[in-house]
Short mmCIF file of N, CA and C in Angstrom, two decimals:
data_model
loop_
_atom_site.label_atom_id
_atom_site.label_comp_id
_atom_site.label_asym_id
_atom_site.label_seq_id
_atom_site.Cartn_x
_atom_site.Cartn_y
_atom_site.Cartn_z
N UNK L 257 15.51 -16.86 5.45
CA UNK L 257 15.34 -16.63 4.05
C UNK L 257 16.55 -16.90 2.82
N UNK L 258 16.78 -18.23 2.89
CA UNK L 258 18.82 -18.14 2.30
C UNK L 258 18.06 -17.26 1.10
N UNK L 259 18.78 -16.68 0.37
CA UNK L 259 19.77 -16.61 -1.06
C UNK L 259 19.51 -17.77 -1.75
N UNK L 260 18.38 -16.73 -2.33
CA UNK L 260 18.12 -17.18 -4.17
C UNK L 260 18.29 -17.05 -5.21
N UNK L 261 19.15 -17.04 -6.12
CA UNK L 261 19.60 -15.87 -7.47
C UNK L 261 18.81 -15.77 -8.86
N UNK L 262 17.98 -15.01 -9.01
CA UNK L 262 17.08 -15.31 -9.90
C UNK L 262 18.02 -14.49 -11.62
N UNK L 263 17.85 -15.25 -12.65
CA UNK L 263 18.82 -14.16 -13.81
C UNK L 263 17.13 -14.61 -14.73
N UNK L 264 16.43 -14.11 -15.27
CA UNK L 264 15.91 -13.60 -16.45
C UNK L 264 16.37 -12.29 -16.89
N UNK L 265 15.82 -12.07 -18.00
CA UNK L 265 15.52 -10.80 -19.13
C UNK L 265 13.98 -10.77 -19.08
N UNK L 266 13.93 -9.55 -18.57
CA UNK L 266 11.51 -8.45 -19.08
C UNK L 266 12.10 -7.11 -18.25
N UNK L 267 10.70 -7.09 -18.56
CA UNK L 267 10.50 -5.49 -17.97
C UNK L 267 10.90 -4.50 -16.87
N UNK L 268 11.43 -3.73 -16.66
CA UNK L 268 11.92 -3.66 -15.42
C UNK L 268 12.06 -2.21 -15.42
N UNK L 269 10.94 -1.87 -14.24
CA UNK L 269 11.19 -0.57 -14.25
C UNK L 269 11.72 0.08 -13.23
N UNK L 270 12.29 1.11 -13.15
CA UNK L 270 13.80 1.01 -11.66
C UNK L 270 12.65 2.56 -11.49
N UNK L 271 12.49 3.64 -9.74
CA UNK L 271 12.53 4.10 -9.58
C UNK L 271 13.26 4.47 -9.02
N UNK L 272 12.92 5.83 -7.64
CA UNK L 272 13.57 6.30 -6.80
C UNK L 272 13.05 6.58 -6.05
N UNK L 273 12.71 6.15 -4.26
CA UNK L 273 12.20 5.65 -3.28
C UNK L 273 13.68 6.27 -1.93
N UNK L 274 12.91 7.35 -2.12
CA UNK L 274 13.97 7.68 -0.98
C UNK L 274 15.42 7.48 -1.12
N UNK L 275 16.30 7.07 -0.77
CA UNK L 275 17.62 7.26 -1.43
C UNK L 275 18.13 6.28 -2.19
N UNK L 276 17.16 5.54 -1.92
CA UNK L 276 17.32 4.23 -2.97
C UNK L 276 17.01 4.76 -4.51
N UNK L 277 18.12 3.52 -5.28
CA UNK L 277 17.43 3.57 -5.93
C UNK L 277 16.47 1.47 -6.05
N UNK L 278 15.01 1.63 -6.54
CA UNK L 278 15.12 0.52 -6.53
C UNK L 278 14.05 -0.14 -8.26
N UNK L 279 14.57 -1.51 -8.34
CA UNK L 279 13.84 -1.31 -9.44
C UNK L 279 12.08 -3.19 -9.74
N UNK L 280 11.38 -2.72 -10.48
CA UNK L 280 10.52 -3.80 -10.12
C UNK L 280 10.30 -4.37 -10.77
N UNK L 281 9.89 -4.97 -11.12
CA UNK L 281 9.81 -7.08 -11.84
C UNK L 281 9.42 -7.68 -11.87
N UNK L 282 8.39 -8.42 -13.35
CA UNK L 282 7.47 -9.63 -12.41
C UNK L 282 7.51 -11.46 -12.56
N UNK L 283 8.15 -11.73 -12.15
CA UNK L 283 7.99 -12.98 -13.00
C UNK L 283 6.40 -14.71 -12.70
N UNK L 284 5.98 -15.20 -13.25
CA UNK L 284 4.47 -16.00 -13.18
C UNK L 284 5.14 -17.65 -12.64
N UNK L 285 4.22 -17.97 -11.47
CA UNK L 285 4.57 -18.81 -11.29
C UNK L 285 4.23 -20.55 -11.30
N UNK L 286 3.52 -19.92 -12.80
CA UNK L 286 2.94 -20.61 -14.37
C UNK L 286 3.13 -20.71 -15.60
N UNK L 287 2.77 -21.01 -16.64
CA UNK L 287 2.89 -21.44 -17.56
C UNK L 287 1.69 -19.65 -18.27
N UNK L 288 1.15 -19.57 -17.06
CA UNK L 288 -0.29 -18.31 -18.07
C UNK L 288 0.69 -17.26 -17.86
N UNK L 289 1.52 -16.89 -17.76
CA UNK L 289 2.58 -15.60 -17.48
C UNK L 289 1.51 -14.40 -17.03
N UNK L 290 0.71 -14.66 -15.86
CA UNK L 290 0.13 -13.24 -15.36
C UNK L 290 0.91 -12.45 -13.50
N UNK L 291 2.14 -13.03 -14.27
CA UNK L 291 3.40 -12.13 -13.83
C UNK L 291 2.88 -11.70 -11.89
N UNK L 292 3.05 -13.17 -11.71
CA UNK L 292 1.63 -13.11 -9.92
C UNK L 292 2.97 -12.68 -8.52
N UNK L 293 4.12 -13.40 -9.03
CA UNK L 293 5.28 -12.47 -8.33
C UNK L 293 5.76 -11.40 -8.95
N UNK L 294 5.71 -10.28 -7.89
CA UNK L 294 6.46 -8.66 -7.97
C UNK L 294 8.32 -9.41 -7.56
N UNK L 295 8.93 -8.56 -7.75
CA UNK L 295 10.20 -8.98 -7.44
C UNK L 295 10.90 -7.36 -7.51
N UNK L 296 10.45 -6.49 -6.14
CA UNK L 296 10.80 -5.11 -6.11
C UNK L 296 12.53 -5.69 -5.05
N UNK L 297 13.39 -4.91 -5.69
CA UNK L 297 14.65 -5.03 -5.95
C UNK L 297 14.91 -4.04 -4.92
N UNK L 298 16.58 -3.62 -4.80
CA UNK L 298 17.29 -2.27 -4.60
C UNK L 298 18.53 -2.40 -6.01
N UNK L 299 18.41 -1.46 -6.31
CA UNK L 299 20.03 -1.39 -7.16
C UNK L 299 20.99 -1.88 -6.71
N UNK L 300 22.03 -2.28 -6.67
CA UNK L 300 23.48 -1.96 -6.97
C UNK L 300 23.96 -3.68 -5.25
N UNK L 301 25.44 -3.40 -5.30
CA UNK L 301 25.98 -4.28 -4.41
C UNK L 301 25.81 -4.70 -2.84
N UNK L 302 25.76 -3.52 -2.48
CA UNK L 302 26.13 -3.43 -0.85
C UNK L 302 24.44 -2.53 -0.11
N UNK L 303 23.11 -3.90 -0.71
CA UNK L 303 22.07 -3.63 -0.09
C UNK L 303 21.92 -5.39 -0.50
N UNK L 304 21.44 -6.09 0.72
CA UNK L 304 20.13 -6.84 0.71
C UNK L 304 18.46 -7.00 0.84
N UNK L 305 18.27 -5.27 0.53
CA UNK L 305 16.42 -5.62 -0.02
C UNK L 305 15.94 -5.10 2.02
N UNK L 306 16.98 -5.47 2.74
CA UNK L 306 16.03 -4.61 3.88
C UNK L 306 15.66 -3.82 3.90
N UNK L 307 15.87 -2.96 3.06
CA UNK L 307 15.35 -1.08 3.67
C UNK L 307 14.93 -1.30 3.12
N UNK L 308 13.75 -1.96 1.61
CA UNK L 308 12.41 -1.68 1.51
C UNK L 308 12.02 -1.68 2.75
N UNK L 309 11.58 -2.78 3.95
CA UNK L 309 11.25 -2.94 4.06
C UNK L 309 10.90 -2.09 6.06
N UNK L 310 11.81 -1.30 5.62
CA UNK L 310 11.98 -0.16 6.75
C UNK L 310 11.59 0.48 6.45
N UNK L 311 11.22 0.64 5.42
CA UNK L 311 11.12 2.08 4.49
C UNK L 311 8.70 2.22 4.72
N UNK L 312 8.79 1.65 4.31
CA UNK L 312 7.65 -0.01 4.55
C UNK L 312 7.02 0.63 6.42
N UNK L 313 7.88 0.06 7.71
CA UNK L 313 7.67 0.61 8.43
C UNK L 313 7.85 1.62 8.78
N UNK L 314 9.26 3.04 8.29
CA UNK L 314 8.88 3.86 8.91
C UNK L 314 8.24 4.67 8.14
N UNK L 315 8.11 5.08 6.91
CA UNK L 315 7.75 6.09 6.02
C UNK L 315 6.22 5.40 6.48
N UNK L 316 5.72 3.61 5.81
CA UNK L 316 4.73 4.36 5.11
C UNK L 316 3.19 3.88 6.86
N UNK L 317 4.43 3.41 8.08
CA UNK L 317 3.10 3.11 8.74
C UNK L 317 3.02 1.74 9.50
N UNK L 318 3.56 0.89 8.68
CA UNK L 318 3.80 -0.03 8.93
C UNK L 318 4.15 -0.79 9.70
N UNK L 319 3.66 -1.67 10.37
CA UNK L 319 4.32 -3.43 11.13
C UNK L 319 3.85 -3.94 11.04
N UNK L 320 2.83 -4.42 10.33
CA UNK L 320 2.71 -5.89 10.44
C UNK L 320 3.56 -5.79 8.46
N UNK L 321 4.39 -7.67 8.75
CA UNK L 321 4.48 -7.97 7.80
C UNK L 321 4.27 -7.80 6.00
N UNK L 322 2.64 -8.13 6.01
CA UNK L 322 1.45 -7.81 4.66
C UNK L 322 0.85 -6.65 4.03
N UNK L 323 0.97 -6.33 5.32
CA UNK L 323 1.00 -4.41 4.99
C UNK L 323 2.02 -3.01 4.36
N UNK L 324 3.81 -4.38 5.71
CA UNK L 324 4.44 -3.70 5.10
C UNK L 324 4.67 -4.67 3.46
N UNK L 325 4.28 -5.08 3.04
CA UNK L 325 4.50 -6.35 1.63
C UNK L 325 3.71 -5.26 0.63
N UNK L 326 2.33 -4.49 0.71
CA UNK L 326 1.87 -4.52 0.47
C UNK L 326 1.88 -2.54 -0.35
N UNK L 327 3.11 -2.40 1.30
CA UNK L 327 3.14 -0.97 1.20
C UNK L 327 3.94 -0.81 -0.26
N UNK L 328 5.51 -2.13 -0.30
CA UNK L 328 6.74 -1.74 -1.08
C UNK L 328 5.39 -2.40 -2.60
N UNK L 329 4.27 -2.80 -2.79
CA UNK L 329 4.10 -3.36 -4.16
C UNK L 329 3.11 -2.07 -4.81
N UNK L 330 2.73 -1.39 -3.79
CA UNK L 330 1.36 0.00 -3.75
C UNK L 330 3.48 0.95 -4.39
N UNK L 331 4.37 1.50 -3.96
CA UNK L 331 5.37 1.99 -4.68
C UNK L 331 5.91 2.25 -6.02
N UNK L 332 5.76 0.12 -5.63
CA UNK L 332 5.92 -0.51 -7.20
C UNK L 332 5.69 -0.14 -8.59
N UNK L 333 4.21 -0.24 -8.06
CA UNK L 333 3.13 -0.42 -8.98
C UNK L 333 3.07 1.07 -9.78
N UNK L 334 2.64 1.93 -9.06
CA UNK L 334 2.53 3.47 -8.63
C UNK L 334 3.51 3.57 -9.84
N UNK L 335 5.31 3.83 -9.72
CA UNK L 335 6.22 4.19 -10.35
C UNK L 335 6.15 3.30 -12.12
N UNK L 336 5.75 1.83 -11.72
CA UNK L 336 5.43 1.38 -13.52
C UNK L 336 4.83 1.65 -14.39
N UNK L 337 2.96 3.30 -14.08
CA UNK L 337 2.45 3.50 -14.25
C UNK L 337 2.49 5.27 -14.94
N UNK L 338 3.92 5.92 -13.81
CA UNK L 338 4.27 7.21 -14.27
C UNK L 338 5.07 6.89 -15.62
N UNK L 339 4.80 7.61 -16.07
CA UNK L 339 5.66 7.47 -17.37
C UNK L 339 8.12 8.22 -17.32
N UNK L 340 8.08 8.94 -16.18
CA UNK L 340 8.64 9.48 -15.59
C UNK L 340 10.12 9.22 -15.15
N UNK L 341 9.67 7.38 -14.64
CA UNK L 341 10.57 7.26 -15.31
C UNK L 341 11.10 6.21 -15.59
N UNK L 342 11.97 5.30 -15.46
CA UNK L 342 13.56 4.88 -16.41
C UNK L 342 11.96 3.46 -17.33
N UNK L 343 11.92 2.78 -17.70
CA UNK L 343 11.48 1.43 -18.01
C UNK L 343 11.83 0.89 -19.15
N UNK L 344 12.12 -0.18 -18.48
CA UNK L 344 13.57 -0.68 -19.15
C UNK L 344 13.25 -1.82 -19.93
N UNK L 345 12.27 -1.87 -22.15
CA UNK L 345 12.15 -2.96 -22.08
C UNK L 345 12.58 -4.37 -21.52
N UNK L 346 13.45 -4.32 -22.26
CA UNK L 346 13.67 -6.10 -22.47
C UNK L 346 15.77 -6.65 -21.10
N UNK L 347 15.48 -6.43 -20.18
CA UNK L 347 16.71 -5.83 -19.84
C UNK L 347 16.50 -7.17 -19.39
N UNK L 348 18.49 -7.31 -19.24
CA UNK L 348 18.61 -8.83 -18.68
C UNK L 348 19.80 -7.82 -16.91
N UNK L 349 19.22 -8.65 -15.74
CA UNK L 349 18.70 -8.64 -15.37
C UNK L 349 19.42 -10.70 -13.97
N UNK L 350 19.96 -9.44 -12.91
CA UNK L 350 19.55 -10.78 -11.34
C UNK L 350 19.14 -10.16 -10.78
N UNK L 351 18.08 -10.97 -9.97
CA UNK L 351 18.19 -10.48 -8.64
C UNK L 351 18.45 -11.82 -7.49
N UNK L 352 19.28 -11.24 -6.38
CA UNK L 352 20.08 -12.12 -5.13
C UNK L 352 18.27 -12.25 -4.14
N UNK L 353 17.69 -12.51 -3.78
CA UNK L 353 16.59 -13.18 -3.44
C UNK L 353 16.98 -12.86 -1.90
N UNK L 354 16.42 -12.00 -0.96
CA UNK L 354 16.68 -13.14 0.21
C UNK L 354 15.62 -12.82 0.75
N UNK L 355 14.05 -12.06 0.99
CA UNK L 355 12.64 -12.73 1.35
C UNK L 355 11.99 -12.63 0.10
N UNK L 356 10.79 -13.72 0.53
CA UNK L 356 10.52 -14.33 -0.04
C UNK L 356 8.56 -14.06 0.63
N UNK L 357 7.46 -13.35 0.82
CA UNK L 357 6.66 -12.85 1.27
C UNK L 357 5.77 -13.68 0.51
N UNK L 358 4.46 -14.65 1.03
CA UNK L 358 3.47 -14.95 0.53
C UNK L 358 2.69 -14.19 0.80
N UNK L 359 1.53 -13.26 0.39
CA UNK L 359 0.03 -12.57 0.09
C UNK L 359 -0.57 -13.51 1.06
N UNK L 360 -2.02 -13.31 1.70
CA UNK L 360 -3.31 -14.07 2.14
C UNK L 360 -4.24 -13.70 0.73
N UNK L 361 -4.01 -12.63 0.27
CA UNK L 361 -4.90 -12.52 -0.98
C UNK L 361 -4.56 -11.88 -1.47
N UNK L 362 -4.62 -12.20 -3.35
CA UNK L 362 -4.18 -10.90 -4.47
C UNK L 362 -4.16 -9.31 -4.15
N UNK L 363 -3.40 -9.01 -4.07
CA UNK L 363 -3.13 -7.98 -4.11
C UNK L 363 -1.86 -7.16 -5.24
N UNK L 364 -2.59 -6.23 -6.46
CA UNK L 364 -1.86 -5.42 -7.54
C UNK L 364 -1.57 -6.61 -8.35
N UNK L 365 -2.06 -7.68 -8.60
CA UNK L 365 -2.04 -9.15 -9.36
C UNK L 365 -1.13 -9.80 -8.83
N UNK L 366 -0.66 -9.79 -7.59
CA UNK L 366 0.63 -10.45 -6.95
C UNK L 366 -0.18 -11.22 -5.81
N UNK L 367 0.84 -12.44 -6.05
CA UNK L 367 0.06 -13.22 -4.92
C UNK L 367 1.19 -13.38 -4.11
N UNK L 368 3.03 -12.76 -4.17
CA UNK L 368 4.20 -12.92 -3.71
C UNK L 368 4.51 -11.85 -3.86
N UNK L 369 5.67 -11.68 -3.04
CA UNK L 369 6.35 -9.90 -2.64
C UNK L 369 8.10 -11.58 -2.74
N UNK L 370 8.48 -10.37 -3.33
CA UNK L 370 9.62 -11.15 -3.23
C UNK L 370 10.68 -10.00 -3.73
N UNK L 371 12.11 -9.57 -2.17
CA UNK L 371 12.87 -8.25 -2.57
C UNK L 371 14.09 -8.47 -1.89
N UNK L 372 15.58 -7.72 -2.23
CA UNK L 372 16.68 -7.99 -2.16
C UNK L 372 17.42 -6.93 -3.27
N UNK L 373 18.12 -8.01 -3.64
CA UNK L 373 19.35 -6.14 -3.74
C UNK L 373 19.29 -7.12 -5.72
N UNK L 374 19.89 -6.57 -6.29
CA UNK L 374 19.37 -6.73 -8.29
C UNK L 374 21.02 -6.01 -9.02
N UNK L 375 21.05 -6.53 -10.29
CA UNK L 375 22.18 -6.46 -10.24
C UNK L 375 21.68 -5.89 -12.37
N UNK L 376 21.53 -4.65 -13.06
CA UNK L 376 21.32 -4.48 -14.60
C UNK L 376 22.57 -3.95 -14.82
N UNK L 377 22.60 -4.44 -15.53
CA UNK L 377 23.95 -3.97 -16.64
C UNK L 377 24.22 -3.42 -16.81
N UNK L 378 25.45 -2.38 -17.37
CA UNK L 378 25.09 -0.60 -17.19
C UNK L 378 24.11 0.09 -16.34
N UNK L 379 24.32 -0.58 -14.90
CA UNK L 379 23.70 0.79 -14.60
C UNK L 379 23.90 0.70 -12.39
N UNK L 380 24.05 1.44 -12.01
CA UNK L 380 25.57 0.98 -10.48
C UNK L 380 24.70 0.62 -9.13
#
């Protein structure tokens, strides 16, 4: 996928995953605001988000794209419900999306996973 740049202000959960700082937020595909698109990105300038897919393969033992996508979404969803991670309620962000994966069924309330890198003001 070519680079897609998304900019918004929304709730962002930032959490550690191995040696990465990862951010999770959602988007909606229509006006209903269902948050059916999960955006899981690596925080920083020197990444393209492919590290998430490698972790899904290496740590999660997942070899198929759909299984890797579900593993990534599971890590993000789990981080959101744990109160010890950083939860930015109204964060301005810019995401540089490198991969868009359509799931074959709804998973963790998402039909689509997008990965890449994210810039959050005041975070590196």
